[in-house]
């Protein structure tokens, strides 16, 4: 029995591209790897151009979608931009007995940067099968085994350039949250992150799309894919939208912001209490240094600036529930050197308890940026901390 290999020869901007790069040798290699034998017939579908860099193989009742890599890696977004389209087309196909593959074409440029390897792990987790990676890279790609591993890998990279990251993931006791910007290629990355997360967690996933300017929703094809997977809810938000909410809610301290959470993940990395080291994400919270209600009451700034302060990743710490409550209740504070303080007249048992649950004497230098210190000075100017003393004397 022969396999039927179908591809569309024209790229959107390059007629005949796939006739040129899909040599007989490559088609045969793909055929053998997908079907285990080398007999095939080629069908060139000229009805429209090729989206998703796809080759379709039908063999023994199985439909295989093979997405081809670029042949020239020019930029990290460019190099993976066709994959989300392939995923969307794969999910949109109503054939049930199907598999999605990824095939590395002979290429120039580096397909195995840290960014690519993370992206490929997401693909593998989402169910994509790599056909020939070992020809170009010394190790296979491992899927993420748990949502915690995925969260760590995504957010725990303080020493590398996190500003390149546009999407972040965390979880609470009952849900997984994905925070993503929706411009450019990032909107597709957030979709992939959601698909991968859905494959390894039973918890519902909230996907927050954070639009920098106007509300730009995810592409309809991505929405269809997410709907097909289920268990993922999409929330669109934007600076404009959150600013309105801030103005109406901040004074009552009822302002909760996905953008603030995203900014904290960007500055601080994964959720980890700075005082006790607790890493159980369900009980780690973003704690404002200069509180939202205080910001709202301040007379020095207009609403736009106040909002900027309320969502700034510099204006916060990860604290566990205990330390957060102690901090908000002023049982704990920090001096301008980042040392942990408690009230001088605190009941002995309270002090002993706080001492017992607190491991760190002062805040890490990575946290104590000039901007962070400015927020600390705002906080410390509101209340008299002169009778406070260091927790660790
Ligand atoms: Zn703690």
CSV table of C-alpha atoms and ligand atoms in Angstrom, one decimal:
chain,number,residue,atom,x,y,z
A,1,UNK,CA,0.0,0.0,0.0
A,2,UNK,CA,1.3,3.4,-0.9
A,3,UNK,CA,1.1,6.5,1.2
A,4,UNK,CA,-0.5,9.6,-0.3
A,5,UNK,CA,1.5,12.7,0.3
A,6,UNK,CA,-0.3,16.0,-0.3
A,7,UNK,CA,1.2,19.4,-0.2
A,8,UNK,CA,0.5,22.9,-1.5
A,9,UNK,CA,3.5,24.1,-3.6
A,10,UNK,CA,3.0,27.8,-3.2
A,11,UNK,CA,4.0,29.8,-0.1
A,12,UNK,CA,2.0,33.0,0.5
A,13,UNK,CA,4.7,35.2,-1.0
A,14,UNK,CA,6.9,32.6,-2.8
A,15,UNK,CA,5.2,30.7,-5.6
A,16,UNK,CA,6.6,27.1,-6.0
A,17,UNK,CA,8.6,27.2,-2.8
A,18,UNK,CA,7.6,23.8,-1.6
A,19,UNK,CA,8.3,22.2,-5.0
A,20,UNK,CA,11.9,23.4,-4.6
A,21,UNK,CA,12.6,22.5,-1.0
A,22,UNK,CA,10.6,19.2,-0.9
A,23,UNK,CA,13.1,17.1,-2.8
A,24,UNK,CA,12.3,13.5,-3.5
A,25,UNK,CA,14.9,12.5,-0.9
A,26,UNK,CA,13.1,14.6,1.8
A,27,UNK,CA,9.7,13.3,0.9
A,28,UNK,CA,10.9,9.8,1.1
A,29,UNK,CA,12.6,10.4,4.4
A,30,UNK,CA,9.3,11.9,5.8
A,31,UNK,CA,7.3,9.0,4.4
A,32,UNK,CA,9.6,6.4,6.0
A,33,UNK,CA,9.6,8.1,9.4
A,34,UNK,CA,5.8,8.6,9.4
A,35,UNK,CA,4.6,5.3,7.8
A,36,UNK,CA,7.6,2.9,8.2
A,37,UNK,CA,7.8,2.3,4.4
A,38,UNK,CA,9.0,4.3,1.4
A,39,UNK,CA,6.3,3.9,-1.3
A,40,UNK,CA,4.2,7.1,-1.9
A,41,UNK,CA,2.3,9.1,-4.4
A,42,UNK,CA,2.6,12.9,-4.4
A,43,UNK,CA,-0.5,15.1,-4.8
A,44,UNK,CA,0.2,18.8,-5.5
A,45,UNK,CA,-2.8,20.8,-4.3
A,46,UNK,CA,-2.7,24.1,-6.2
A,47,UNK,CA,-6.1,25.3,-5.0
A,48,UNK,CA,-4.5,27.8,-2.5
A,49,UNK,CA,-1.2,28.6,-0.9
A,50,UNK,CA,0.4,26.5,1.9
A,51,UNK,CA,-0.3,27.6,5.4
A,52,UNK,CA,1.5,26.1,8.4
A,53,UNK,CA,4.3,24.8,6.1
A,54,UNK,CA,2.3,21.6,6.0
A,55,UNK,CA,2.7,18.3,4.3
A,56,UNK,CA,-0.2,15.8,4.8
A,57,UNK,CA,0.3,12.1,4.6
A,58,UNK,CA,-2.6,9.6,4.4
A,59,UNK,CA,-1.7,6.0,5.1
A,60,UNK,CA,-3.7,3.0,6.4
A,61,UNK,CA,-6.5,5.3,7.7
A,62,UNK,CA,-4.2,7.6,9.6
A,63,UNK,CA,-3.8,11.3,8.6
A,64,UNK,CA,-0.5,12.7,9.5
A,65,UNK,CA,0.1,16.5,9.5
A,66,UNK,CA,3.8,17.3,9.1
A,67,UNK,CA,4.9,20.8,9.7
A,68,UNK,CA,8.2,21.7,8.2
A,69,UNK,CA,10.9,23.9,9.8
A,70,UNK,CA,12.2,26.9,8.1
A,71,UNK,CA,15.4,26.4,6.0
A,72,UNK,CA,16.9,29.7,7.1
A,73,UNK,CA,16.6,30.6,10.8
A,74,UNK,CA,16.7,34.4,10.8
A,75,UNK,CA,15.0,35.3,14.0
A,76,UNK,CA,13.5,33.4,16.8
A,77,UNK,CA,9.9,34.5,16.1
A,78,UNK,CA,10.2,34.0,12.4
A,79,UNK,CA,11.6,30.6,12.9
A,80,UNK,CA,8.6,29.2,14.7
A,81,UNK,CA,5.8,31.5,13.3
A,82,UNK,CA,4.3,28.8,11.1
A,83,UNK,CA,3.8,26.3,13.9
A,84,UNK,CA,0.7,27.8,15.5
A,85,UNK,CA,-1.0,27.9,12.1
A,86,UNK,CA,-0.2,24.2,11.7
A,87,UNK,CA,-1.6,23.5,15.2
A,88,UNK,CA,-4.8,25.4,14.4
A,89,UNK,CA,-5.2,23.6,11.1
A,90,UNK,CA,-4.6,20.3,12.8
A,91,UNK,CA,-7.2,20.9,15.4
A,92,UNK,CA,-9.7,22.3,12.9
A,93,UNK,CA,-9.5,19.1,10.8
A,94,UNK,CA,-12.4,16.9,11.7
A,95,UNK,CA,-10.6,13.6,10.9
A,96,UNK,CA,-10.2,11.8,14.2
A,97,UNK,CA,-7.3,9.4,13.5
A,98,UNK,CA,-4.6,12.0,13.1
A,99,UNK,CA,-1.2,13.0,14.4
A,100,UNK,CA,0.8,16.3,14.2
A,101,UNK,CA,4.5,16.0,13.4
A,102,UNK,CA,7.4,18.4,13.2
A,103,UNK,CA,10.1,17.9,10.7
A,104,UNK,CA,13.5,19.7,10.6
A,105,UNK,CA,14.4,20.6,7.1
A,106,UNK,CA,18.1,21.0,6.3
A,107,UNK,CA,18.6,24.5,7.6
A,108,UNK,CA,21.2,27.2,8.3
A,109,UNK,CA,21.1,29.2,11.5
A,110,UNK,CA,20.6,28.0,15.1
A,111,UNK,CA,17.3,26.1,15.8
A,112,UNK,CA,18.5,25.1,19.3
A,113,UNK,CA,18.8,28.2,21.4
A,114,UNK,CA,17.3,28.1,24.9
A,115,UNK,CA,14.2,29.8,23.5
A,116,UNK,CA,13.7,27.2,20.8
A,117,UNK,CA,14.3,24.3,23.2
A,118,UNK,CA,11.7,25.7,25.6
A,119,UNK,CA,9.3,26.2,22.6
A,120,UNK,CA,9.9,22.6,21.4
A,121,UNK,CA,9.3,21.3,24.9
A,122,UNK,CA,5.9,23.1,24.8
A,123,UNK,CA,5.2,21.5,21.4
A,124,UNK,CA,6.1,18.1,22.7
A,125,UNK,CA,3.9,18.6,25.7
A,126,UNK,CA,1.1,19.7,23.4
A,127,UNK,CA,1.4,16.3,21.6
A,128,UNK,CA,3.5,17.2,18.6
A,129,UNK,CA,5.9,14.4,17.6
A,130,UNK,CA,9.4,15.3,16.4
A,131,UNK,CA,10.4,13.2,13.4
A,132,UNK,CA,14.1,13.8,13.0
A,133,UNK,CA,15.4,16.1,15.7
A,134,UNK,CA,18.3,13.7,16.5
A,135,UNK,CA,19.8,14.4,13.0
A,136,UNK,CA,20.4,18.0,14.1
A,137,UNK,CA,20.5,17.9,17.9
A,138,UNK,CA,22.2,15.5,20.3
A,139,UNK,CA,19.2,14.9,22.5
A,140,UNK,CA,15.5,14.2,22.2
A,141,UNK,CA,13.0,16.8,23.4
A,142,UNK,CA,11.3,15.9,26.7
A,143,UNK,CA,7.7,16.9,27.4
A,144,UNK,CA,7.0,18.8,30.6
A,145,UNK,CA,5.8,16.2,33.1
A,146,UNK,CA,4.0,18.5,35.4
A,147,UNK,CA,2.5,22.0,35.6
A,148,UNK,CA,5.1,22.8,38.3
A,149,UNK,CA,8.0,21.9,36.0
A,150,UNK,CA,6.5,24.1,33.2
A,151,UNK,CA,6.0,27.0,35.7
A,152,UNK,CA,9.6,26.7,36.9
A,153,UNK,CA,11.0,26.5,33.5
A,154,UNK,CA,9.1,29.5,32.3
A,155,UNK,CA,9.5,31.8,35.3
A,156,UNK,CA,12.7,30.7,37.0
A,157,UNK,CA,15.3,32.4,34.8
A,158,UNK,CA,16.3,35.4,36.8
A,159,UNK,CA,19.8,35.4,35.5
A,160,UNK,CA,18.9,35.3,31.9
A,161,UNK,CA,17.2,38.0,29.9
A,162,UNK,CA,13.7,37.8,31.1
A,163,UNK,CA,12.6,40.9,29.2
A,164,UNK,CA,12.4,38.7,26.2
A,165,UNK,CA,9.6,36.7,27.8
A,166,UNK,CA,6.2,37.9,26.9
A,167,UNK,CA,4.1,35.2,28.6
A,168,UNK,CA,4.2,33.9,32.2
A,169,UNK,CA,2.4,31.1,34.0
A,170,UNK,CA,1.5,30.5,37.6
A,171,UNK,CA,-1.1,28.6,39.6
A,172,UNK,CA,-3.4,29.0,42.6
A,173,UNK,CA,-5.2,26.4,44.6
A,174,UNK,CA,-7.8,25.7,42.0
A,175,UNK,CA,-6.6,27.2,38.7
A,176,UNK,CA,-3.7,27.8,36.4
A,177,UNK,CA,-3.1,31.3,35.1
A,178,UNK,CA,-1.3,32.3,31.9
A,179,UNK,CA,-0.5,35.9,31.4
A,180,UNK,CA,0.3,36.9,27.9
A,181,UNK,CA,0.7,39.9,25.7
A,182,UNK,CA,-1.2,39.6,22.4
A,183,UNK,CA,1.0,41.5,20.0
A,184,UNK,CA,3.0,39.9,17.2
A,185,UNK,CA,4.1,36.3,17.7
A,186,UNK,CA,3.4,36.4,21.4
A,187,UNK,CA,-0.3,35.8,20.9
A,188,UNK,CA,0.5,32.4,19.4
A,189,UNK,CA,3.0,31.5,22.1
A,190,UNK,CA,0.4,32.1,24.7
A,191,UNK,CA,-2.0,29.8,22.9
A,192,UNK,CA,0.7,27.1,22.7
A,193,UNK,CA,1.4,27.6,26.4
A,194,UNK,CA,-2.3,27.0,27.2
A,195,UNK,CA,-2.5,23.9,25.0
A,196,UNK,CA,0.7,22.4,26.7
A,197,UNK,CA,-0.6,23.3,30.2
A,198,UNK,CA,-4.0,21.7,29.4
A,199,UNK,CA,-2.2,18.5,28.5
A,200,UNK,CA,-0.6,18.2,32.0
A,201,UNK,CA,-3.1,19.6,34.4
A,202,UNK,CA,-6.7,18.8,35.4
A,203,UNK,CA,-7.2,22.3,36.7
A,204,UNK,CA,-9.1,24.9,34.7
A,205,UNK,CA,-6.8,27.4,32.9
A,206,UNK,CA,-7.4,31.1,32.8
A,207,UNK,CA,-5.6,32.7,29.9
A,208,UNK,CA,-5.2,36.5,30.4
A,209,UNK,CA,-4.5,38.3,27.2
A,210,UNK,CA,-2.9,41.6,28.1
A,211,UNK,CA,-3.2,44.1,25.3
A,212,UNK,CA,-0.7,46.9,25.4
A,213,UNK,CA,-2.9,49.4,23.6
A,214,UNK,CA,-6.3,48.6,22.2
A,215,UNK,CA,-8.1,45.4,22.9
A,216,UNK,CA,-6.8,43.0,20.4
A,217,UNK,CA,-8.3,39.5,20.7
A,218,UNK,CA,-6.6,36.3,19.8
A,219,UNK,CA,-7.0,35.3,16.2
A,220,UNK,CA,-10.2,33.3,15.6
A,221,UNK,CA,-8.2,30.2,14.5
A,222,UNK,CA,-6.5,30.2,17.9
A,223,UNK,CA,-9.8,30.7,19.7
A,224,UNK,CA,-11.2,27.7,17.9
A,225,UNK,CA,-8.3,25.6,18.9
A,226,UNK,CA,-8.6,26.6,22.5
A,227,UNK,CA,-12.4,25.9,22.4
A,228,UNK,CA,-11.7,22.5,20.9
A,229,UNK,CA,-9.4,21.6,23.8
A,230,UNK,CA,-11.8,22.9,26.5
A,231,UNK,CA,-10.9,23.7,30.1
A,232,UNK,CA,-9.3,27.0,29.0
A,233,UNK,CA,-11.1,30.4,29.7
A,234,UNK,CA,-9.9,33.5,27.9
A,235,UNK,CA,-9.9,36.9,29.5
A,236,UNK,CA,-9.0,39.9,27.5
A,237,UNK,CA,-7.7,42.8,29.4
A,238,UNK,CA,-5.7,45.9,28.5
A,239,UNK,CA,-4.0,48.9,30.2
A,240,UNK,CA,-7.0,51.1,29.3
A,241,UNK,CA,-9.5,48.6,30.8
A,242,UNK,CA,-7.5,48.0,34.0
A,243,UNK,CA,-6.9,51.8,34.4
A,244,UNK,CA,-10.7,52.3,34.5
A,245,UNK,CA,-11.0,49.5,37.1
A,246,UNK,CA,-8.2,51.0,39.1
A,247,UNK,CA,-9.9,54.4,39.3
A,248,UNK,CA,-13.2,52.9,40.5
A,249,UNK,CA,-11.8,50.2,42.8
A,250,UNK,CA,-8.5,51.3,44.2
A,251,UNK,CA,-9.7,53.4,47.2
A,252,UNK,CA,-11.5,50.4,48.6
A,253,UNK,CA,-8.5,48.2,48.0
A,254,UNK,CA,-10.5,46.0,45.7
A,255,UNK,CA,-8.3,46.4,42.7
A,256,UNK,CA,-6.9,43.0,41.4
A,257,UNK,CA,-4.8,43.2,38.4
A,258,UNK,CA,-3.6,40.4,36.0
A,259,UNK,CA,-1.1,42.9,34.6
A,260,UNK,CA,0.4,43.4,38.1
A,261,UNK,CA,0.8,39.6,38.5
A,262,UNK,CA,2.4,39.4,35.1
A,263,UNK,CA,4.8,42.3,36.0
A,264,UNK,CA,5.8,40.6,39.2
A,265,UNK,CA,6.5,37.3,37.4
A,266,UNK,CA,8.7,39.3,35.0
A,267,UNK,CA,10.7,41.0,37.7
A,268,UNK,CA,10.8,38.4,40.5
A,269,UNK,CA,10.6,35.1,38.6
A,270,UNK,CA,8.6,32.3,39.9
A,271,UNK,CA,6.5,32.6,43.1
A,272,UNK,CA,8.7,32.1,46.1
A,273,UNK,CA,8.2,33.9,49.5
A,274,UNK,CA,11.2,36.2,50.0
A,275,UNK,CA,11.1,35.7,53.7
A,276,UNK,CA,10.7,32.0,54.2
A,277,UNK,CA,11.5,30.5,50.8
A,278,UNK,CA,8.1,28.8,50.6
A,279,UNK,CA,7.5,27.8,47.0
A,280,UNK,CA,4.0,26.4,47.2
A,281,UNK,CA,2.4,28.6,44.5
A,282,UNK,CA,-1.1,28.2,45.9
A,283,UNK,CA,-0.2,30.2,49.0
A,284,UNK,CA,2.2,32.7,47.4
A,285,UNK,CA,0.8,36.2,46.7
A,286,UNK,CA,1.9,39.4,45.2
A,287,UNK,CA,2.3,41.9,48.0
A,288,UNK,CA,2.3,45.7,47.2
A,289,UNK,CA,5.0,47.7,48.9
A,290,UNK,CA,3.2,51.0,48.4
A,291,UNK,CA,-0.4,49.8,48.8
A,292,UNK,CA,-3.1,50.4,46.2
A,293,UNK,CA,-5.4,52.2,48.6
A,294,UNK,CA,-2.5,54.5,49.7
A,295,UNK,CA,-1.6,55.1,46.0
A,296,UNK,CA,-5.2,56.0,45.3
A,297,UNK,CA,-5.3,58.5,48.2
A,298,UNK,CA,-2.0,60.2,47.3
A,299,UNK,CA,-2.3,63.8,46.0
A,300,UNK,CA,1.0,64.1,44.1
A,301,UNK,CA,0.1,62.1,41.0
A,302,UNK,CA,-2.6,62.0,38.4
A,303,UNK,CA,-4.6,58.9,37.8
A,304,UNK,CA,-2.4,57.7,35.0
A,305,UNK,CA,0.7,57.8,37.2
A,306,UNK,CA,-1.1,56.2,40.1
A,307,UNK,CA,-2.1,53.4,37.9
A,308,UNK,CA,1.5,52.9,36.7
A,309,UNK,CA,2.6,52.6,40.3
A,310,UNK,CA,-0.2,50.2,41.2
A,311,UNK,CA,0.8,47.7,38.4
A,312,UNK,CA,4.6,48.2,38.6
A,313,UNK,CA,6.5,45.0,39.1
A,314,UNK,CA,9.0,47.1,41.1
A,315,UNK,CA,6.3,47.8,43.6
A,316,UNK,CA,6.0,44.3,45.0
A,317,UNK,CA,7.3,41.1,46.6
A,318,UNK,CA,6.2,37.5,46.6
A,319,UNK,CA,5.1,36.6,50.1
A,320,UNK,CA,3.4,33.6,51.5
A,321,UNK,CA,0.0,34.1,53.0
A,322,UNK,CA,1.4,34.3,56.5
A,323,UNK,CA,4.1,36.8,55.7
A,324,UNK,CA,1.7,38.8,53.4
A,325,UNK,CA,-0.8,39.2,56.2
A,326,UNK,CA,1.9,40.1,58.8
A,327,UNK,CA,3.3,42.6,56.3
A,328,UNK,CA,-0.1,44.2,55.6
A,329,UNK,CA,-0.9,44.3,59.3
A,330,UNK,CA,2.4,46.0,60.1
A,331,UNK,CA,3.7,43.1,62.2
A,332,UNK,CA,6.6,43.1,59.7
A,333,UNK,CA,8.3,45.8,57.9
A,334,UNK,CA,11.6,46.6,56.1
A,335,UNK,CA,14.1,49.4,56.6
A,336,UNK,CA,15.7,51.1,53.7
A,337,UNK,CA,18.5,48.6,53.6
A,338,UNK,CA,16.0,45.8,53.3
A,339,UNK,CA,16.4,44.4,56.8
A,340,UNK,CA,13.3,42.7,58.3
A,341,UNK,CA,11.8,44.7,61.2
A,342,UNK,CA,9.2,44.0,63.8
A,343,UNK,CA,7.5,46.4,66.3
A,344,UNK,CA,9.7,46.9,69.4
A,345,UNK,CA,6.8,46.4,71.7
A,346,UNK,CA,5.5,43.2,70.0
A,347,UNK,CA,4.3,40.5,72.4
A,348,UNK,CA,7.2,38.0,72.9
A,349,UNK,CA,5.2,35.0,71.6
A,350,UNK,CA,4.3,36.9,68.4
A,351,UNK,CA,7.9,37.8,67.9
A,352,UNK,CA,9.0,34.2,68.5
A,353,UNK,CA,6.5,33.0,66.0
A,354,UNK,CA,7.6,35.5,63.3
A,355,UNK,CA,11.2,34.6,64.0
A,356,UNK,CA,10.4,30.9,63.7
A,357,UNK,CA,8.8,31.2,60.3
A,358,UNK,CA,11.2,33.8,58.8
A,359,UNK,CA,14.5,32.6,57.3
A,360,UNK,CA,15.9,35.6,55.6
A,361,UNK,CA,17.2,38.6,57.5
A,362,UNK,CA,17.0,41.0,54.7
A,363,UNK,CA,15.9,41.3,51.1
A,364,UNK,CA,18.0,40.1,48.2
A,365,UNK,CA,20.0,42.7,46.3
A,366,UNK,CA,18.3,41.7,43.1
A,367,UNK,CA,15.0,42.9,44.7
A,368,UNK,CA,16.5,46.1,46.2
A,369,UNK,CA,16.6,48.2,43.0
A,370,UNK,CA,16.4,52.0,43.2
A,371,UNK,CA,12.7,51.8,42.1
A,372,UNK,CA,11.9,49.2,44.7
A,373,UNK,CA,13.5,51.5,47.4
A,374,UNK,CA,11.5,54.4,46.2
A,375,UNK,CA,8.3,52.4,46.8
A,376,UNK,CA,9.6,51.3,50.2
A,377,UNK,CA,10.2,55.0,51.0
A,378,UNK,CA,6.6,55.8,50.0
A,379,UNK,CA,5.4,53.0,52.3
A,380,UNK,CA,7.6,53.9,55.2
A,381,UNK,CA,6.7,57.6,55.0
A,382,UNK,CA,3.0,56.9,55.6
A,383,UNK,CA,3.5,55.2,59.0
A,384,UNK,CA,6.0,55.7,61.9
A,385,UNK,CA,8.3,52.8,62.0
A,386,UNK,CA,10.8,54.4,64.4
A,387,UNK,CA,9.9,52.0,67.2
A,388,UNK,CA,10.6,49.0,65.0
A,389,UNK,CA,13.7,46.8,65.5
A,390,UNK,CA,15.5,44.2,63.4
A,391,UNK,CA,13.9,40.8,63.7
A,392,UNK,CA,17.3,39.2,63.8
A,393,UNK,CA,19.4,41.0,66.4
B,1,LIG,ZN1,6.7,33.2,53.9
